[in-house]
CSV table of C-alpha atoms and ligand atoms in Angstrom, one decimal:
chain,number,residue,atom,x,y,z
A,935,UNK,CA,-13.3,16.1,-12.5
A,936,UNK,CA,-10.7,13.4,-11.7
A,937,UNK,CA,-7.0,13.9,-12.3
A,938,UNK,CA,-4.8,11.0,-13.6
A,939,UNK,CA,-1.0,11.1,-13.9
A,940,UNK,CA,0.8,9.2,-16.6
A,941,UNK,CA,4.5,8.6,-15.8
A,942,UNK,CA,5.7,7.2,-19.1
A,943,UNK,CA,7.7,7.9,-22.3
A,944,UNK,CA,6.8,10.2,-25.2
A,945,UNK,CA,6.4,8.4,-28.5
A,946,UNK,CA,7.1,10.6,-31.5
A,947,UNK,CA,4.5,8.7,-33.5
A,948,UNK,CA,1.9,9.7,-30.9
A,949,UNK,CA,0.6,6.1,-30.7
A,950,UNK,CA,1.8,4.6,-27.5
A,951,UNK,CA,3.1,5.8,-24.1
A,952,UNK,CA,2.0,9.2,-22.9
A,953,UNK,CA,0.0,9.8,-26.1
A,954,UNK,CA,-2.1,6.6,-25.7
A,955,UNK,CA,-2.6,7.3,-22.0
A,956,UNK,CA,-3.8,10.9,-22.6
A,957,UNK,CA,-6.2,9.7,-25.3
A,958,UNK,CA,-7.8,7.3,-22.8
A,959,UNK,CA,-8.0,9.7,-19.9
A,960,UNK,CA,-9.4,12.5,-22.0
A,961,UNK,CA,-12.1,10.1,-23.4
A,962,UNK,CA,-13.3,9.6,-19.8
A,963,UNK,CA,-13.3,13.3,-19.0
A,964,UNK,CA,-10.3,13.1,-16.7
A,965,UNK,CA,-7.6,15.7,-16.4
A,966,UNK,CA,-4.3,14.2,-17.6
A,967,UNK,CA,-0.9,15.1,-16.2
A,968,UNK,CA,2.1,14.0,-18.2
A,969,UNK,CA,5.3,13.1,-16.4
A,970,UNK,CA,7.9,12.1,-19.0
A,971,UNK,CA,10.5,9.5,-18.3
A,972,UNK,CA,12.0,9.5,-21.8
A,973,UNK,CA,11.7,10.9,-25.3
A,974,UNK,CA,11.7,8.3,-28.0
A,975,UNK,CA,12.1,8.5,-31.8
A,976,UNK,CA,9.6,6.0,-33.2
A,977,UNK,CA,7.3,5.6,-36.1
A,978,UNK,CA,4.5,3.1,-36.4
A,979,UNK,CA,6.9,0.2,-37.2
A,980,UNK,CA,10.4,1.6,-36.7
A,981,UNK,CA,12.4,2.7,-33.7
A,982,UNK,CA,15.5,4.9,-33.8
A,983,UNK,CA,16.4,6.2,-30.3
A,984,UNK,CA,15.6,7.0,-26.8
A,985,UNK,CA,16.7,9.8,-24.5
A,986,UNK,CA,16.2,9.4,-20.8
A,987,UNK,CA,14.8,12.4,-18.8
A,988,UNK,CA,17.3,13.1,-16.1
A,989,UNK,CA,16.5,12.6,-12.4
A,990,UNK,CA,16.2,16.2,-11.5
A,991,UNK,CA,13.6,17.0,-14.2
A,992,UNK,CA,11.7,13.8,-13.3
A,993,UNK,CA,11.6,15.0,-9.7
A,994,UNK,CA,10.6,18.5,-10.7
A,995,UNK,CA,7.7,17.2,-12.8
A,996,UNK,CA,6.4,15.1,-9.9
A,997,UNK,CA,6.8,17.9,-7.3
A,998,UNK,CA,5.3,20.7,-9.3
A,999,UNK,CA,2.2,18.7,-10.1
A,1000,UNK,CA,1.6,17.7,-6.5
A,1001,UNK,CA,0.6,21.3,-5.5
A,1002,UNK,CA,-2.2,22.0,-7.9
A,1003,UNK,CA,-2.8,18.7,-9.7
A,1004,UNK,CA,-3.0,16.0,-7.0
A,1005,UNK,CA,-3.7,12.7,-8.7
A,1006,UNK,CA,-6.8,10.5,-8.1
A,1007,UNK,CA,-5.0,7.6,-9.9
A,1008,UNK,CA,-1.6,7.0,-11.5
A,1009,UNK,CA,-0.6,5.0,-14.5
A,1010,UNK,CA,3.1,4.2,-14.9
A,1011,UNK,CA,4.7,2.9,-18.0
A,1012,UNK,CA,8.3,3.1,-19.2
A,1013,UNK,CA,10.9,3.6,-16.5
A,1014,UNK,CA,14.4,3.8,-17.9
A,1015,UNK,CA,16.7,2.8,-15.1
A,1016,UNK,CA,17.2,2.3,-11.4
A,1017,UNK,CA,17.8,6.0,-10.8
A,1018,UNK,CA,14.3,6.7,-12.1
A,1019,UNK,CA,12.9,3.9,-10.0
A,1020,UNK,CA,14.4,5.4,-6.9
A,1021,UNK,CA,13.2,8.9,-7.7
A,1022,UNK,CA,9.6,7.7,-8.0
A,1023,UNK,CA,9.8,5.4,-5.0
A,1024,UNK,CA,11.2,8.2,-2.9
A,1025,UNK,CA,8.4,10.5,-4.0
A,1026,UNK,CA,5.7,7.9,-3.3
A,1027,UNK,CA,7.1,7.1,0.1
A,1028,UNK,CA,7.3,10.8,1.0
A,1029,UNK,CA,3.7,11.6,-0.1
A,1030,UNK,CA,1.2,9.0,1.0
A,1031,UNK,CA,-1.0,9.6,-2.0
A,1032,UNK,CA,-3.4,6.6,-1.3
A,1033,UNK,CA,-4.6,6.4,-4.9
A,1034,UNK,CA,-4.7,3.4,-7.3
A,1035,UNK,CA,-1.4,3.0,-9.1
A,1036,UNK,CA,-1.2,0.7,-12.2
A,1037,UNK,CA,2.3,-0.2,-13.4
A,1038,UNK,CA,2.7,-1.5,-17.0
A,1039,UNK,CA,6.3,-2.8,-16.9
A,1040,UNK,CA,7.1,-2.3,-20.6
A,1041,UNK,CA,10.5,-3.6,-21.6
A,1042,UNK,CA,10.3,-2.8,-25.3
A,1043,UNK,CA,8.1,-1.2,-28.0
A,1044,UNK,CA,6.3,-3.4,-30.6
A,1045,UNK,CA,8.3,-1.3,-33.1
A,1046,UNK,CA,11.4,-2.9,-31.6
A,1047,UNK,CA,12.9,-0.2,-29.3
A,1048,UNK,CA,14.3,-1.6,-26.0
A,1049,UNK,CA,13.4,0.7,-23.1
A,1050,UNK,CA,15.2,-0.9,-20.2
A,1051,UNK,CA,16.6,-4.0,-18.6
A,1052,UNK,CA,15.1,-3.5,-15.2
A,1053,UNK,CA,15.0,-6.7,-13.2
A,1054,UNK,CA,12.6,-7.5,-10.3
A,1055,UNK,CA,15.4,-6.6,-7.9
A,1056,UNK,CA,15.8,-3.2,-9.6
A,1057,UNK,CA,12.1,-2.5,-9.3
A,1058,UNK,CA,11.8,-3.7,-5.7
A,1059,UNK,CA,11.7,-0.2,-4.1
A,1060,UNK,CA,8.6,0.6,-6.1
A,1061,UNK,CA,6.6,-2.6,-6.2
A,1062,UNK,CA,4.8,-2.3,-2.9
A,1063,UNK,CA,3.2,1.0,-4.1
A,1064,UNK,CA,1.4,-0.6,-7.0
A,1065,UNK,CA,-2.3,-1.6,-6.9
A,1066,UNK,CA,-1.6,-3.9,-9.8
A,1067,UNK,CA,1.1,-4.6,-12.4
A,1068,UNK,CA,0.2,-5.5,-16.0
A,1069,UNK,CA,3.0,-7.3,-17.7
A,1070,UNK,CA,2.5,-9.1,-21.0
A,1071,UNK,CA,3.6,-12.8,-21.0
A,1072,UNK,CA,7.2,-12.0,-22.0
A,1073,UNK,CA,7.5,-9.3,-19.4
A,1074,UNK,CA,6.1,-11.7,-16.8
A,1075,UNK,CA,8.7,-14.3,-17.8
A,1076,UNK,CA,11.5,-11.7,-17.6
A,1077,UNK,CA,10.5,-10.4,-14.2
A,1078,UNK,CA,9.9,-13.6,-12.3
A,1079,UNK,CA,10.4,-16.6,-14.6
A,1080,UNK,CA,6.7,-17.1,-14.4
A,1081,UNK,CA,7.0,-17.7,-10.7
A,1082,UNK,CA,4.2,-15.6,-9.2
A,1083,UNK,CA,5.2,-16.2,-5.6
A,1084,UNK,CA,8.5,-14.5,-6.3
A,1085,UNK,CA,6.5,-11.4,-7.3
A,1086,UNK,CA,4.3,-11.5,-4.2
A,1087,UNK,CA,7.3,-11.8,-2.0
A,1088,UNK,CA,8.5,-8.4,-3.2
A,1089,UNK,CA,5.3,-6.7,-2.1
A,1090,UNK,CA,3.3,-6.9,-5.4
A,1091,UNK,CA,-0.4,-7.3,-4.5
A,1092,UNK,CA,-1.9,-8.1,-7.9
A,1093,UNK,CA,-0.6,-9.1,-11.3
A,1094,UNK,CA,-2.6,-9.1,-14.5
A,1095,UNK,CA,-0.6,-11.1,-17.1
A,1096,UNK,CA,-1.7,-10.2,-20.6
A,1097,UNK,CA,-1.5,-13.3,-22.7
A,1098,UNK,CA,-1.4,-11.8,-26.2
A,1099,UNK,CA,1.9,-13.4,-26.8
A,1100,UNK,CA,1.0,-16.8,-25.5
A,1101,UNK,CA,-1.4,-18.9,-27.7
A,1102,UNK,CA,-3.3,-21.3,-25.4
A,1103,UNK,CA,-6.8,-21.0,-26.7
A,1104,UNK,CA,-8.6,-21.5,-30.1
A,1105,UNK,CA,-11.1,-18.7,-29.7
A,1106,UNK,CA,-9.6,-16.4,-27.2
A,1107,UNK,CA,-6.6,-14.3,-26.1
A,1108,UNK,CA,-6.3,-15.4,-22.4
A,1109,UNK,CA,-5.1,-13.1,-19.6
A,1110,UNK,CA,-4.5,-14.3,-16.1
A,1111,UNK,CA,-5.3,-12.3,-12.9
A,1112,UNK,CA,-3.3,-13.3,-9.8
A,1113,UNK,CA,-4.2,-11.6,-6.5
A,1114,UNK,CA,-2.4,-12.6,-3.4
A,1115,UNK,CA,-4.4,-15.2,-1.4
A,1116,UNK,CA,-7.2,-15.4,-4.0
A,1117,UNK,CA,-7.8,-18.0,-6.6
A,1118,UNK,CA,-6.5,-17.1,-10.1
A,1119,UNK,CA,-9.0,-15.9,-12.7
A,1120,UNK,CA,-8.7,-16.1,-16.5
A,1121,UNK,CA,-10.0,-13.3,-18.7
A,1122,UNK,CA,-10.8,-14.5,-22.2
A,1123,UNK,CA,-11.2,-11.9,-25.0
A,1124,UNK,CA,-12.4,-13.0,-28.4
A,1125,UNK,CA,-9.5,-12.8,-30.9
A,1126,UNK,CA,-9.9,-9.9,-33.4
A,1127,UNK,CA,-8.2,-10.1,-36.7
A,1128,UNK,CA,-6.7,-6.5,-36.6
A,1129,UNK,CA,-3.1,-5.9,-35.9
A,1130,UNK,CA,-3.4,-3.1,-33.3
A,1131,UNK,CA,-0.7,-0.9,-31.7
A,1132,UNK,CA,-0.6,0.3,-28.1
A,1133,UNK,CA,-3.1,-2.2,-26.7
A,1134,UNK,CA,-1.0,-2.8,-23.6
A,1135,UNK,CA,-0.6,1.0,-22.8
A,1136,UNK,CA,-4.3,1.6,-23.5
A,1137,UNK,CA,-5.4,-1.4,-21.3
A,1138,UNK,CA,-3.4,-0.2,-18.3
A,1139,UNK,CA,-4.7,3.4,-18.7
A,1140,UNK,CA,-8.2,2.1,-19.0
A,1141,UNK,CA,-7.6,0.1,-15.8
A,1142,UNK,CA,-6.4,3.3,-14.0
A,1143,UNK,CA,-9.6,5.0,-15.1
A,1144,UNK,CA,-11.9,2.2,-14.0
A,1145,UNK,CA,-10.1,1.8,-10.7
A,1146,UNK,CA,-11.5,5.3,-9.8
A,1147,UNK,CA,-14.9,3.8,-9.8
A,1148,UNK,CA,-14.8,0.0,-9.4
A,1149,UNK,CA,-13.2,-2.7,-7.3
A,1150,UNK,CA,-10.2,-4.3,-8.9
A,1151,UNK,CA,-12.0,-7.3,-10.5
A,1152,UNK,CA,-14.8,-5.2,-12.0
A,1153,UNK,CA,-12.3,-2.6,-13.2
A,1154,UNK,CA,-10.3,-5.2,-15.1
A,1155,UNK,CA,-13.6,-6.5,-16.6
A,1156,UNK,CA,-14.6,-3.0,-17.7
A,1157,UNK,CA,-11.2,-2.2,-19.1
A,1158,UNK,CA,-11.3,-5.3,-21.2
A,1159,UNK,CA,-14.7,-4.5,-22.5
A,1160,UNK,CA,-13.8,-1.0,-23.3
A,1161,UNK,CA,-10.6,-2.0,-25.1
A,1162,UNK,CA,-12.5,-4.7,-27.2
A,1163,UNK,CA,-15.0,-2.0,-28.2
A,1164,UNK,CA,-12.2,0.4,-29.2
A,1165,UNK,CA,-10.4,-2.2,-31.3
A,1166,UNK,CA,-13.7,-3.2,-32.9
A,1167,UNK,CA,-14.5,0.4,-33.7
A,1168,UNK,CA,-11.2,1.7,-35.1
A,1169,UNK,CA,-10.9,2.0,-38.8
A,1170,UNK,CA,-7.7,4.1,-38.7
A,1171,UNK,CA,-4.6,2.2,-39.9
A,1172,UNK,CA,-1.1,3.1,-40.9
A,1173,UNK,CA,0.6,0.6,-43.0
A,1174,UNK,CA,-1.7,-2.2,-41.7
A,1175,UNK,CA,-1.3,-1.3,-38.1
A,1176,UNK,CA,-4.6,-0.1,-36.5
A,1177,UNK,CA,-4.5,2.9,-34.1
A,1178,UNK,CA,-7.0,3.2,-31.3
A,1179,UNK,CA,-8.8,6.5,-31.5
A,1180,UNK,CA,-11.9,6.4,-29.3
A,1181,UNK,CA,-12.6,4.9,-25.9
A,1182,UNK,CA,-15.8,4.6,-23.9
A,1183,UNK,CA,-17.6,2.2,-21.6
A,1184,UNK,CA,-19.1,-0.7,-23.5
A,1185,UNK,CA,-22.7,-1.7,-23.0
A,1186,UNK,CA,-22.4,-4.6,-25.5
A,1187,UNK,CA,-22.0,-7.9,-23.7
A,1188,UNK,CA,-20.1,-9.3,-26.8
A,1189,UNK,CA,-17.3,-6.9,-25.9
A,1190,UNK,CA,-17.0,-8.3,-22.3
A,1191,UNK,CA,-14.5,-11.0,-21.6
A,1192,UNK,CA,-15.5,-14.5,-20.6
A,1193,UNK,CA,-14.1,-15.0,-17.1
A,1194,UNK,CA,-13.4,-18.3,-15.6
A,1195,UNK,CA,-11.4,-20.0,-12.9
A,1196,UNK,CA,-9.7,-22.1,-15.5
A,1197,UNK,CA,-8.5,-21.6,-19.1
A,1198,UNK,CA,-11.2,-22.1,-21.7
A,1199,UNK,CA,-10.0,-23.4,-25.0
A,1200,UNK,CA,-13.1,-22.4,-26.9
A,1201,UNK,CA,-16.5,-20.8,-26.3
A,1202,UNK,CA,-18.9,-23.0,-24.4
A,1203,UNK,CA,-22.1,-24.6,-25.8
A,1204,UNK,CA,-25.0,-22.5,-24.5
A,1205,UNK,CA,-27.5,-23.9,-22.0
A,1206,UNK,CA,-31.1,-23.8,-23.1
A,1207,UNK,CA,-32.6,-20.5,-21.9
A,1208,UNK,CA,-35.5,-20.5,-19.5
A,1209,UNK,CA,-39.0,-19.3,-20.2
A,1210,UNK,CA,-39.6,-15.9,-18.6
A,1211,UNK,CA,-39.3,-16.5,-14.9
A,1212,UNK,CA,-41.9,-14.0,-13.6
A,1213,UNK,CA,-42.5,-14.2,-9.9
A,1214,UNK,CA,-39.8,-16.5,-8.4
A,1215,UNK,CA,-40.3,-17.5,-4.8
A,1216,UNK,CA,-37.3,-19.1,-3.1
A,1217,UNK,CA,-38.3,-21.4,-0.2
A,1218,UNK,CA,-36.9,-23.9,2.2
A,1219,UNK,CA,-39.4,-26.8,2.5
A,1220,UNK,CA,-41.5,-29.2,0.5
A,1221,UNK,CA,-44.5,-27.8,2.3
A,1222,UNK,CA,-43.9,-24.3,0.8
A,1223,UNK,CA,-43.3,-25.8,-2.6
A,1224,UNK,CA,-46.6,-27.7,-2.4
A,1225,UNK,CA,-48.5,-24.6,-1.2
A,1226,UNK,CA,-47.1,-22.2,-3.7
A,1227,UNK,CA,-47.7,-24.7,-6.6
A,1228,UNK,CA,-51.3,-24.7,-5.5
A,1229,UNK,CA,-51.5,-20.9,-5.6
A,1230,UNK,CA,-50.5,-20.8,-9.2
A,1231,UNK,CA,-46.8,-19.8,-9.0
A,1232,UNK,CA,-44.9,-21.0,-12.2
A,1233,UNK,CA,-41.3,-20.6,-11.1
A,1234,UNK,CA,-39.9,-22.0,-7.8
A,1235,UNK,CA,-36.6,-22.7,-6.1
A,1236,UNK,CA,-35.9,-25.0,-3.1
A,1237,UNK,CA,-33.1,-23.6,-1.0
A,1238,UNK,CA,-32.4,-26.0,1.8
A,1239,UNK,CA,-29.5,-25.1,4.2
A,1240,UNK,CA,-30.3,-27.4,7.2
A,1241,UNK,CA,-30.7,-30.9,5.8
A,1242,UNK,CA,-28.3,-33.5,4.5
A,1243,UNK,CA,-28.3,-37.2,3.3
A,1244,UNK,CA,-31.5,-39.1,2.8
A,1245,UNK,CA,-33.7,-36.4,4.2
A,1246,UNK,CA,-32.4,-33.8,1.8
A,1247,UNK,CA,-32.6,-36.2,-1.1
A,1248,UNK,CA,-36.2,-37.1,-0.3
A,1249,UNK,CA,-37.1,-33.4,-0.1
A,1250,UNK,CA,-35.7,-32.6,-3.5
A,1251,UNK,CA,-37.3,-35.7,-5.0
A,1252,UNK,CA,-40.7,-34.7,-3.7
A,1253,UNK,CA,-40.3,-31.1,-4.9
A,1254,UNK,CA,-39.4,-32.3,-8.4
A,1255,UNK,CA,-42.6,-34.5,-8.5
A,1256,UNK,CA,-44.9,-31.7,-7.3
A,1257,UNK,CA,-43.5,-29.2,-9.7
A,1258,UNK,CA,-43.5,-31.6,-12.6
A,1259,UNK,CA,-47.2,-32.2,-12.0
A,1260,UNK,CA,-47.9,-28.4,-11.9
A,1261,UNK,CA,-45.7,-27.6,-14.9
A,1262,UNK,CA,-43.5,-25.4,-12.9
A,1263,UNK,CA,-39.9,-24.3,-13.7
A,1264,UNK,CA,-38.4,-25.7,-10.6
A,1265,UNK,CA,-34.8,-25.0,-9.6
A,1266,UNK,CA,-32.7,-26.7,-6.9
A,1267,UNK,CA,-30.3,-24.4,-5.1
A,1268,UNK,CA,-26.7,-25.7,-4.6
A,1269,UNK,CA,-27.4,-29.5,-4.9
A,1270,UNK,CA,-26.7,-30.0,-8.6
A,1271,UNK,CA,-26.0,-33.7,-8.4
A,1272,UNK,CA,-29.5,-34.3,-6.9
A,1273,UNK,CA,-31.0,-31.9,-9.5
A,1274,UNK,CA,-29.5,-34.2,-12.2
A,1275,UNK,CA,-30.4,-37.4,-10.4
A,1276,UNK,CA,-34.1,-36.4,-10.1
A,1277,UNK,CA,-34.2,-34.5,-13.4
A,1278,UNK,CA,-35.2,-31.1,-12.0
A,1279,UNK,CA,-35.9,-28.4,-14.5
A,1280,UNK,CA,-32.8,-26.5,-13.3
A,1281,UNK,CA,-30.2,-25.7,-10.7
A,1282,UNK,CA,-29.3,-22.4,-9.2
A,1283,UNK,CA,-25.7,-21.9,-8.3
A,1284,UNK,CA,-23.8,-19.1,-6.7
A,1285,UNK,CA,-20.2,-17.9,-7.5
A,1286,UNK,CA,-18.6,-20.3,-5.0
A,1287,UNK,CA,-20.9,-23.1,-6.1
A,1288,UNK,CA,-19.8,-23.0,-9.7
A,1289,UNK,CA,-16.2,-23.3,-8.8
A,1290,UNK,CA,-16.8,-26.8,-7.5
A,1291,UNK,CA,-19.8,-28.0,-9.6
A,1292,UNK,CA,-19.4,-30.1,-12.7
A,1293,UNK,CA,-20.9,-27.7,-15.2
A,1294,UNK,CA,-20.4,-30.1,-18.1
A,1295,UNK,CA,-22.3,-32.8,-16.3
A,1296,UNK,CA,-25.2,-30.4,-15.7
A,1297,UNK,CA,-25.2,-29.4,-19.4
A,1298,UNK,CA,-25.1,-33.0,-20.6
A,1299,UNK,CA,-28.0,-33.9,-18.3
A,1300,UNK,CA,-30.2,-31.3,-20.0
A,1301,UNK,CA,-30.7,-29.5,-16.6
A,1302,UNK,CA,-30.9,-25.8,-16.9
A,1303,UNK,CA,-28.8,-23.5,-14.8
A,1304,UNK,CA,-29.2,-20.1,-13.2
A,1305,UNK,CA,-26.2,-18.2,-11.7
A,1306,UNK,CA,-26.0,-15.5,-9.0
A,1307,UNK,CA,-24.1,-12.3,-9.8
A,1308,UNK,CA,-23.2,-9.2,-7.9
A,1309,UNK,CA,-21.1,-7.2,-10.3
A,1310,UNK,CA,-19.4,-7.0,-13.7
A,1311,UNK,CA,-16.8,-9.6,-13.2
A,1312,UNK,CA,-19.3,-12.1,-11.8
A,1313,UNK,CA,-21.7,-11.6,-14.7
A,1314,UNK,CA,-18.7,-12.3,-17.0
A,1315,UNK,CA,-18.1,-15.5,-15.1
A,1316,UNK,CA,-21.7,-16.4,-15.6
A,1317,UNK,CA,-21.6,-15.4,-19.3
A,1318,UNK,CA,-18.6,-17.8,-19.9
A,1319,UNK,CA,-21.0,-20.6,-18.9
A,1320,UNK,CA,-23.8,-19.3,-21.2
A,1321,UNK,CA,-26.4,-20.1,-18.5
A,1322,UNK,CA,-30.2,-20.4,-18.7
A,1323,UNK,CA,-30.7,-17.2,-16.7
A,1324,UNK,CA,-28.7,-14.7,-14.6
A,1325,UNK,CA,-29.7,-13.5,-11.2
A,1326,UNK,CA,-28.7,-10.0,-10.1
A,1327,UNK,CA,-28.5,-9.1,-6.4
A,1328,UNK,CA,-28.8,-8.1,-3.7
A,1329,UNK,CA,-30.7,-5.1,-4.9
A,1330,UNK,CA,-31.6,-3.9,-1.4
A,1331,UNK,CA,-30.4,-4.9,2.1
A,1332,UNK,CA,-31.9,-8.1,3.3
A,1333,UNK,CA,-32.1,-10.0,6.5
A,1334,UNK,CA,-32.3,-13.4,4.8
A,1335,UNK,CA,-28.6,-13.6,3.8
A,1336,UNK,CA,-25.4,-11.7,4.4
A,1337,UNK,CA,-24.7,-10.4,0.9
A,1338,UNK,CA,-23.3,-7.4,-1.0
A,1339,UNK,CA,-26.0,-4.8,-1.8
A,1340,UNK,CA,-25.7,-3.5,-5.4
A,1341,UNK,CA,-28.6,-1.0,-5.6
A,1342,UNK,CA,-31.1,0.1,-8.3
A,1343,UNK,CA,-28.6,2.1,-10.4
A,1344,UNK,CA,-26.5,-1.0,-11.0
A,1345,UNK,CA,-29.5,-3.1,-11.7
A,1346,UNK,CA,-30.6,-0.6,-14.4
A,1347,UNK,CA,-27.1,-0.6,-15.9
A,1348,UNK,CA,-26.7,-4.4,-15.9
A,1349,UNK,CA,-30.1,-5.1,-17.3
A,1350,UNK,CA,-29.3,-2.8,-20.3
A,1351,UNK,CA,-26.2,-5.0,-20.9
A,1352,UNK,CA,-27.5,-8.4,-20.2
A,1353,UNK,CA,-31.2,-8.4,-21.1
A,1354,UNK,CA,-30.8,-8.9,-24.8
A,1355,UNK,CA,-28.9,-12.1,-24.1
A,1356,UNK,CA,-30.4,-13.7,-21.0
A,1357,UNK,CA,-33.5,-14.0,-19.0
A,1358,UNK,CA,-32.8,-12.1,-15.8
A,1359,UNK,CA,-34.1,-11.9,-12.3
A,1360,UNK,CA,-33.5,-9.5,-9.4
A,1361,UNK,CA,-33.2,-10.7,-5.8
A,1362,UNK,CA,-32.5,-9.3,-2.4
A,1363,UNK,CA,-34.8,-7.2,-0.2
A,1364,UNK,CA,-37.6,-7.0,-2.7
A,1365,UNK,CA,-41.2,-6.6,-1.5
A,1366,UNK,CA,-44.3,-4.5,-2.0
A,1367,UNK,CA,-42.5,-1.2,-1.1
A,1368,UNK,CA,-40.0,-1.5,-4.0
A,1369,UNK,CA,-41.2,-4.1,-6.5
A,1370,UNK,CA,-42.5,-1.5,-9.0
A,1371,UNK,CA,-39.1,0.4,-9.2
A,1372,UNK,CA,-37.4,-3.0,-9.6
A,1373,UNK,CA,-39.7,-4.0,-12.5
A,1374,UNK,CA,-39.2,-0.6,-14.2
A,1375,UNK,CA,-35.6,-1.7,-14.8
A,1376,UNK,CA,-37.1,-4.2,-17.3
A,1377,UNK,CA,-35.4,-7.1,-15.4
A,1378,UNK,CA,-38.6,-9.2,-16.0
A,1379,UNK,CA,-38.5,-11.3,-12.9
A,1380,UNK,CA,-38.2,-11.0,-9.2
A,1381,UNK,CA,-36.9,-13.7,-6.8
A,1382,UNK,CA,-37.8,-13.3,-3.2
A,1383,UNK,CA,-37.9,-15.1,0.2
A,1384,UNK,CA,-39.3,-13.0,3.0
A,1385,UNK,CA,-42.0,-11.1,1.1
A,1386,UNK,CA,-43.9,-14.3,0.9
A,1387,UNK,CA,-42.5,-16.6,3.7
A,1388,UNK,CA,-42.6,-13.9,6.4
A,1389,UNK,CA,-45.9,-12.2,5.2
A,1390,UNK,CA,-48.8,-12.0,7.6
A,1391,UNK,CA,-51.0,-13.5,4.9
A,1392,UNK,CA,-48.7,-15.4,2.5
A,1393,UNK,CA,-51.5,-16.4,0.1
A,1394,UNK,CA,-52.7,-12.8,-0.3
A,1395,UNK,CA,-49.1,-11.6,-0.7
A,1396,UNK,CA,-48.5,-14.2,-3.4
A,1397,UNK,CA,-51.6,-13.3,-5.3
A,1398,UNK,CA,-50.7,-9.6,-5.2
A,1399,UNK,CA,-47.2,-10.3,-6.2
A,1400,UNK,CA,-48.3,-12.5,-9.1
A,1401,UNK,CA,-50.5,-9.7,-10.4
A,1402,UNK,CA,-47.3,-7.7,-11.3
A,1403,UNK,CA,-46.4,-10.2,-13.9
A,1404,UNK,CA,-48.4,-10.7,-17.1
A,1405,UNK,CA,-47.3,-14.3,-18.0
B,688,LIG,C1,-32.7,-16.6,-7.9
B,688,LIG,C2,-31.6,-16.6,-7.0
B,688,LIG,N1,-30.7,-15.7,-7.0
B,688,LIG,C3,-29.6,-15.8,-6.2
B,688,LIG,C4,-29.5,-16.8,-5.2
B,688,LIG,C5,-28.4,-16.9,-4.3
B,688,LIG,O1,-27.7,-18.1,-4.6
B,688,LIG,P1,-26.2,-18.4,-4.0
B,688,LIG,O2,-25.3,-17.3,-4.3
B,688,LIG,O3,-25.9,-19.7,-4.4
B,688,LIG,O4,-26.5,-18.3,-2.4
B,688,LIG,P2,-27.3,-19.3,-1.6
B,688,LIG,O5,-28.8,-19.2,-2.0
B,688,LIG,O6,-26.8,-20.7,-1.8
B,688,LIG,O7,-27.1,-18.8,-0.2
B,688,LIG,C6,-30.6,-17.7,-5.2
B,688,LIG,N2,-30.6,-18.7,-4.3
B,688,LIG,N3,-31.6,-17.6,-6.1
B,689,3NM,C1,-30.7,-15.9,-1.2
B,689,3NM,C2,-30.3,-14.5,-1.6
B,689,3NM,N1,-29.4,-14.4,-2.6
B,689,3NM,C3,-29.1,-13.1,-2.8
B,689,3NM,C4,-28.1,-12.6,-3.7
B,689,3NM,O1,-27.9,-11.4,-3.9
B,689,3NM,O2,-27.4,-13.5,-4.3
B,689,3NM,S1,-30.0,-12.1,-1.9
B,689,3NM,C5,-30.8,-13.4,-1.1
B,689,3NM,C6,-31.9,-13.2,-0.1
B,689,3NM,C7,-33.2,-13.0,-0.7
B,689,3NM,O3,-34.1,-13.0,0.3
B,689,3NM,P1,-35.2,-11.8,0.6
B,689,3NM,O4,-36.1,-11.8,-0.6
B,689,3NM,O5,-35.8,-12.2,1.9
B,689,3NM,O6,-34.4,-10.5,0.7
B,690,MG,MG1,-25.6,-21.5,-3.4
């Protein structure tokens, strides 16, 4: 069982701070340790007073826990003053805990209570210890006047700015993730009508939980989905303010955020879905396309990495003609402009490709689109485009391409979430030795290169592989 520390304030109403964090950690079967920085007198909509916990007691709480309750993650909320900042920074410097630490730099409660006036300079001794900080828009403005570089210069590695206070989108609440030296990402959660207390605390606690298991981008994705589910499911309200009661992992794609490299003003128009993809060979020449069309394959992709200019264009043009004649769902990898020009059935794009492709032009041209994904955040990027299918990979190690291996467990998990919404296909290291276990996931389709192109008898291999699909 994992142990998570919350270093935060006690809310007499039991809604936010330590109470909110404890609810989240308990829900995920973690042991919670409570390190109080302050005691506050609050109700659901009213604040009266705050009493700081003195430095010695703060130190004692940290030290006594270290012996028997070492943390696997830490969530930090209200810090009252520079003295507390220095106590915690000293503790973290002395004990190299090497665990994820999430800091939610709360300045004041929704009920009105001001917790602190800590500036970026005041927080400086602590900032380098954080895995990520999660200010809301006002707190972000307070800390660095919206100048992210200023935050990075102090040692902050990642910032997740919760945009609930900043209306920029018709359909969504938009949050922004800034990680040093990486392109910014925007997380779009569908607006819910309920007025909910303690969403900020709960989000950062969820993030601490998911950082135990996931890389940062996927942990943020999972935390958002779980919070959306919790908001959707709560029916408990006091005076019109909803209280979050239950937390769990969401398996409903509707709870997951739409993630994008730019702000989306509204939900996108869906691409038309593909027919079931079945056996989906990915090949690198016109010759292979012609051969496989003749062997009765009904979905094909041309993936050319060694041609350019006129030669490339002619190859794609010929493939489109062949596949059109054989009534094949034919996808062009990477070259979306040529797919549009020659009216291919679809394009297949990877995560880097979609950052530079003109998705609207593909949509307008009536060309379908498939998108590669290798984790939760990437399938939320795909979902924001509402594509024709989603590819999941690499399921197993492969010599065809250097790529992240996700394994069968993830395939099973993601198929459960995605299958009701999209045609799916699995890719990466799939052949006769494992195709049956892959298909047991209910993914429906398998894309492959070497199982056909490097087979001793490609025709026999293709016929045997086709027999796994009842199309
Ligand atoms: C069906 C299918 N799935 C995944 C990929 C990989 O596409 P991408 O990430 O764009 O990488 P490259 O193929 O361009 O190396 C694919 N081609 N097809
Ligand atoms: C092209 C490609 N894309 C992958 C992904 O995970 O996105 S795996 C992969 C290689 C697939 O080749 P083989 O069937 O020979 O393993
Ligand atoms: Mg590509």
